Coordinates of C-alpha atoms in Angstrom, one line a residue:
Chain A
M1423 CA 99.3 87.1 205.3
P1424 CA 101.0 87.7 208.6
K1425 CA 98.5 89.0 211.2
G1426 CA 100.1 92.4 211.7
K1427 CA 100.3 93.3 207.9
R1428 CA 96.7 92.9 206.8
P1429 CA 95.2 95.9 204.9
L1430 CA 93.1 98.1 207.0
S1431 CA 89.6 99.4 206.0
P1432 CA 89.2 103.2 205.7
H1433 CA 89.0 104.7 209.2
L1434 CA 87.9 108.1 210.6
Q1435 CA 90.4 110.2 208.6
V1436 CA 88.4 109.6 205.3
Y1437 CA 85.4 111.4 206.7
R1438 CA 84.9 115.2 206.8
P1439 CA 84.7 116.3 210.4
Q1440 CA 81.1 117.1 211.3
L1441 CA 79.6 118.8 214.3
T1442 CA 77.9 115.6 215.4
S1443 CA 81.1 113.4 215.4
T1444 CA 83.2 116.3 216.8
L1445 CA 80.9 116.8 219.8
S1446 CA 80.7 113.0 220.3
I1447 CA 84.5 112.6 220.7
F1448 CA 84.7 115.9 222.6
H1449 CA 82.3 114.4 225.2
R1450 CA 84.8 111.6 225.9
I1451 CA 87.9 114.0 225.8
T1452 CA 86.2 116.3 228.3
G1453 CA 85.3 113.3 230.4
V1454 CA 89.0 112.3 230.6
A1455 CA 90.0 115.9 231.3
L1456 CA 87.5 116.0 234.2
F1457 CA 89.4 113.0 235.7
A1458 CA 92.4 115.4 235.9
G1459 CA 90.1 118.1 237.2
M1460 CA 89.0 115.8 240.0
A1461 CA 92.6 115.2 240.9
L1462 CA 92.9 119.0 241.4
L1463 CA 89.8 119.1 243.5
V1464 CA 91.1 116.3 245.7
T1465 CA 94.4 118.0 246.1
W1466 CA 92.6 121.3 247.0
L1467 CA 90.4 119.5 249.6
L1468 CA 93.4 117.6 251.1
A1469 CA 95.3 121.0 251.3
A1470 CA 92.4 122.6 253.1
G1471 CA 92.2 119.7 255.5
A1472 CA 96.0 119.8 256.2
G1473 CA 95.9 123.4 257.4
P1474 CA 96.6 127.1 256.5
G1475 CA 100.2 126.5 255.3
P1476 CA 99.5 123.8 252.7
F1477 CA 96.3 125.5 251.7
A1478 CA 98.1 128.8 251.0
V1479 CA 100.5 126.8 248.6
A1480 CA 97.5 125.3 246.8
Q1481 CA 95.7 128.6 246.5
G1482 CA 98.9 130.3 245.3
L1483 CA 99.3 127.7 242.5
L1484 CA 95.6 127.8 241.5
G1485 CA 95.7 131.6 241.6
S1486 CA 98.8 131.9 239.3
W1487 CA 98.3 132.6 235.6
F1488 CA 99.0 128.9 234.9
G1489 CA 96.6 127.7 237.5
M1490 CA 93.9 130.1 236.1
V1491 CA 94.4 128.7 232.6
V1492 CA 94.0 125.1 233.9
L1493 CA 90.9 126.1 235.9
L1494 CA 89.4 127.8 232.8
G1495 CA 89.9 124.5 230.9
F1496 CA 88.4 122.5 233.8
S1497 CA 85.4 124.8 234.1
F1498 CA 84.7 124.7 230.3
A1499 CA 85.2 120.9 230.2
L1500 CA 82.7 120.6 233.1
F1501 CA 80.1 122.8 231.5
F1502 CA 80.5 121.1 228.1
H1503 CA 80.2 117.6 229.6
L1504 CA 77.2 118.8 231.6
C1505 CA 75.3 120.3 228.7
N1506 CA 76.2 117.5 226.2
G1507 CA 75.4 115.0 228.9
V1508 CA 71.9 116.5 229.2
R1509 CA 71.7 116.2 225.4
H1510 CA 72.5 112.5 225.7
L1511 CA 69.9 112.0 228.4
V1512 CA 67.3 113.6 226.2
W1513 CA 68.3 111.2 223.4
D1514 CA 68.1 108.3 225.9
A1515 CA 64.5 109.4 226.6
G1516 CA 63.8 109.1 222.8
W1517 CA 63.6 112.7 221.9
G1518 CA 65.5 115.0 219.4
F1519 CA 66.7 112.4 216.8
E1520 CA 65.7 114.4 213.7
L1521 CA 68.9 115.7 211.9
P1522 CA 67.9 119.4 212.2
Q1523 CA 67.2 118.9 215.9
V1524 CA 70.6 117.1 216.4
Y1525 CA 72.4 120.0 214.9
A1526 CA 70.4 122.6 216.8
S1527 CA 71.0 120.9 220.1
G1528 CA 74.7 120.5 219.2
W1529 CA 75.2 124.2 218.6
A1530 CA 73.1 125.0 221.7
V1531 CA 75.5 122.9 223.7
V1532 CA 78.5 124.8 222.3
V1533 CA 76.9 128.3 222.9
V1534 CA 75.5 127.5 226.4
S1535 CA 78.8 125.9 227.6
V1536 CA 80.7 129.1 226.6
L1537 CA 78.1 131.4 228.2
L1538 CA 78.0 129.4 231.4
T1539 CA 81.9 129.4 231.6
G1540 CA 81.9 133.2 231.1
A1541 CA 79.2 133.6 233.7
A1542 CA 81.0 131.5 236.3
W1543 CA 84.2 133.3 235.8
A1544 CA 82.5 136.7 235.9
Y1545 CA 81.0 135.7 239.3
G1546 CA 84.2 134.2 240.6
L1547 CA 86.4 137.2 239.6
T1548 CA 83.8 139.6 241.2
M1549 CA 83.9 137.6 244.4
M1550 CA 87.7 137.6 244.4
G1551 CA 87.6 141.4 243.9
G1552 CA 85.3 141.6 246.9
G1553 CA 88.2 140.4 249.2
S1554 CA 88.4 138.2 252.3
Chain B
M457 CA 76.2 84.9 216.1
S458 CA 76.8 82.4 213.4
P459 CA 76.2 78.7 214.1
G460 CA 79.2 77.0 215.7
S461 CA 80.9 80.3 216.7
A462 CA 82.0 81.0 220.3
P463 CA 79.9 83.4 222.3
P464 CA 81.3 87.0 222.4
P465 CA 83.5 87.8 225.3
G466 CA 82.1 90.0 228.1
S467 CA 79.2 89.6 230.5
A468 CA 75.7 90.0 229.0
P469 CA 73.9 90.6 232.4
Q470 CA 76.3 93.3 233.6
G471 CA 75.9 95.5 230.5
A472 CA 72.5 96.9 231.4
G473 CA 73.5 97.6 235.0
H474 CA 76.5 99.6 233.8
W475 CA 74.3 101.6 231.4
W476 CA 71.7 102.4 234.1
V477 CA 74.2 103.5 236.8
Q478 CA 76.0 105.7 234.2
R479 CA 72.7 107.4 233.5
L480 CA 71.4 107.7 237.1
T481 CA 74.7 109.2 238.2
A482 CA 74.5 111.6 235.2
I483 CA 71.1 112.8 236.3
A484 CA 72.2 113.2 239.9
L485 CA 75.2 115.2 238.8
V486 CA 73.1 117.9 237.1
P487 CA 71.8 119.5 240.3
L488 CA 75.1 118.7 242.2
T489 CA 77.1 120.5 239.5
I490 CA 74.8 123.5 239.6
W491 CA 75.5 123.6 243.3
F492 CA 79.2 123.0 242.9
V493 CA 80.4 125.5 240.4
P494 CA 78.9 128.7 242.0
S495 CA 80.2 127.4 245.4
M496 CA 83.7 127.1 244.0
A497 CA 83.5 130.5 242.3
M498 CA 82.3 132.0 245.5
L499 CA 85.3 130.5 247.4
A500 CA 87.8 131.7 244.8
G501 CA 90.7 133.5 246.6
K502 CA 89.1 133.1 250.1
S503 CA 91.2 132.5 253.2
H504 CA 91.7 129.0 254.7
G505 CA 89.4 129.9 257.6
A506 CA 86.6 130.9 255.3
V507 CA 86.9 127.8 253.1
V508 CA 87.1 125.5 256.2
A509 CA 84.1 127.2 257.8
W510 CA 82.1 126.8 254.5
L511 CA 83.0 123.1 254.0
G512 CA 82.5 122.4 257.7
A513 CA 78.8 123.4 257.5
P514 CA 76.8 120.1 257.5
L515 CA 74.8 120.8 254.4
N516 CA 77.9 121.7 252.4
A517 CA 79.9 118.8 253.7
M518 CA 77.1 116.4 252.8
L519 CA 76.6 117.9 249.3
M520 CA 80.4 117.8 248.7
A521 CA 80.6 114.1 249.8
S522 CA 77.6 113.3 247.6
L523 CA 79.2 115.1 244.6
L524 CA 82.4 113.2 245.2
A525 CA 80.7 109.8 245.5
V526 CA 78.5 110.2 242.5
T527 CA 81.3 111.8 240.4
F528 CA 83.8 109.1 241.1
T529 CA 81.2 106.4 240.3
H530 CA 80.4 108.1 237.0
L531 CA 84.1 108.6 236.3
W532 CA 84.8 104.9 237.0
L533 CA 82.1 103.7 234.6
G534 CA 83.0 106.3 231.9
L535 CA 86.7 105.5 232.0
E536 CA 85.8 101.8 231.9
S537 CA 83.9 102.3 228.7
I538 CA 86.7 104.3 227.1
I539 CA 89.3 101.7 228.0
E540 CA 87.0 99.0 226.7
D541 CA 86.9 100.8 223.4
Y542 CA 90.4 102.0 222.9
V543 CA 92.8 99.7 224.7
H544 CA 92.9 96.4 223.0
A545 CA 92.4 93.1 224.9
G546 CA 95.4 91.7 226.5
R547 CA 97.9 92.6 229.2
R548 CA 97.8 96.3 228.5
H549 CA 94.0 96.3 228.7
I550 CA 94.0 94.7 232.1
G551 CA 96.9 96.8 233.3
T552 CA 95.2 100.1 232.2
M553 CA 91.9 99.0 233.8
I554 CA 93.6 98.2 237.1
A555 CA 95.6 101.4 237.2
M556 CA 92.5 103.4 236.4
K557 CA 90.5 101.7 239.2
I558 CA 93.3 102.2 241.7
A559 CA 93.6 105.9 240.8
V560 CA 89.8 106.6 241.0
A561 CA 89.3 104.6 244.2
G562 CA 92.4 106.3 245.7
M563 CA 91.2 109.8 244.8
A564 CA 87.7 109.0 246.2
L565 CA 89.1 107.8 249.5
A566 CA 91.5 110.7 249.8
S567 CA 88.7 113.2 249.1
F568 CA 86.3 111.6 251.6
F569 CA 89.1 111.7 254.2
A570 CA 89.7 115.4 253.6
V571 CA 86.0 116.3 253.7
A572 CA 85.4 114.2 256.9
K573 CA 88.5 115.8 258.6
I574 CA 87.2 119.3 257.9
A575 CA 83.6 118.5 258.7
F576 CA 84.4 116.9 262.1
G577 CA 86.9 119.7 262.8
G578 CA 90.0 117.5 263.1

């Protein structure tokens, strides 16, 4: 049989999505998203170094509704990757491998990431309201 | 490995180093991220002068440079693993790998330059 036309074994689509597999791939997706987030941070730092004019342009873009949506995604991706990364480090140390623990830590990661994102934005928006 | 088969591609001695550095940078990023996010939230909407004054303070400049160095190392290793897994061997694999490394190294250098410029008041 020609090399490109061999039958393929069943792949991911035959399995019901589960919290475990979803969080696993989401860790990689958020990792790649954070690459884009770092590009934003680098741009912001370069703008700050370049002077008040370029910095005002960068702040204006980040402060627009579109910029805020991107920053919301960046911050959630960062918190998710942080929390799930800690979960991975705990596993690396050999703890938390029982199935109920794996699900409990998985849901904890989801809830804590959302709470931390909310807390960071509440703090940031309060500081913005404070002026200067 | 079955008798008579070729050894698998890839470097055996480098795998453990990759794994360790990925974990060590992950551990270092926990406190650095806890410093970074509130700092950025605090700077939201601030003037250029306020941001430059904050980043020009030695402690903040050092923590920012550390965060950048550790993050870009972690990012380099993470993206390497992802490309290893999803971009099949061949020209595209090598091309994607090189493009990623140029992008990450370029971002790292640009960010260090920006922080140094602000920290040394240039």
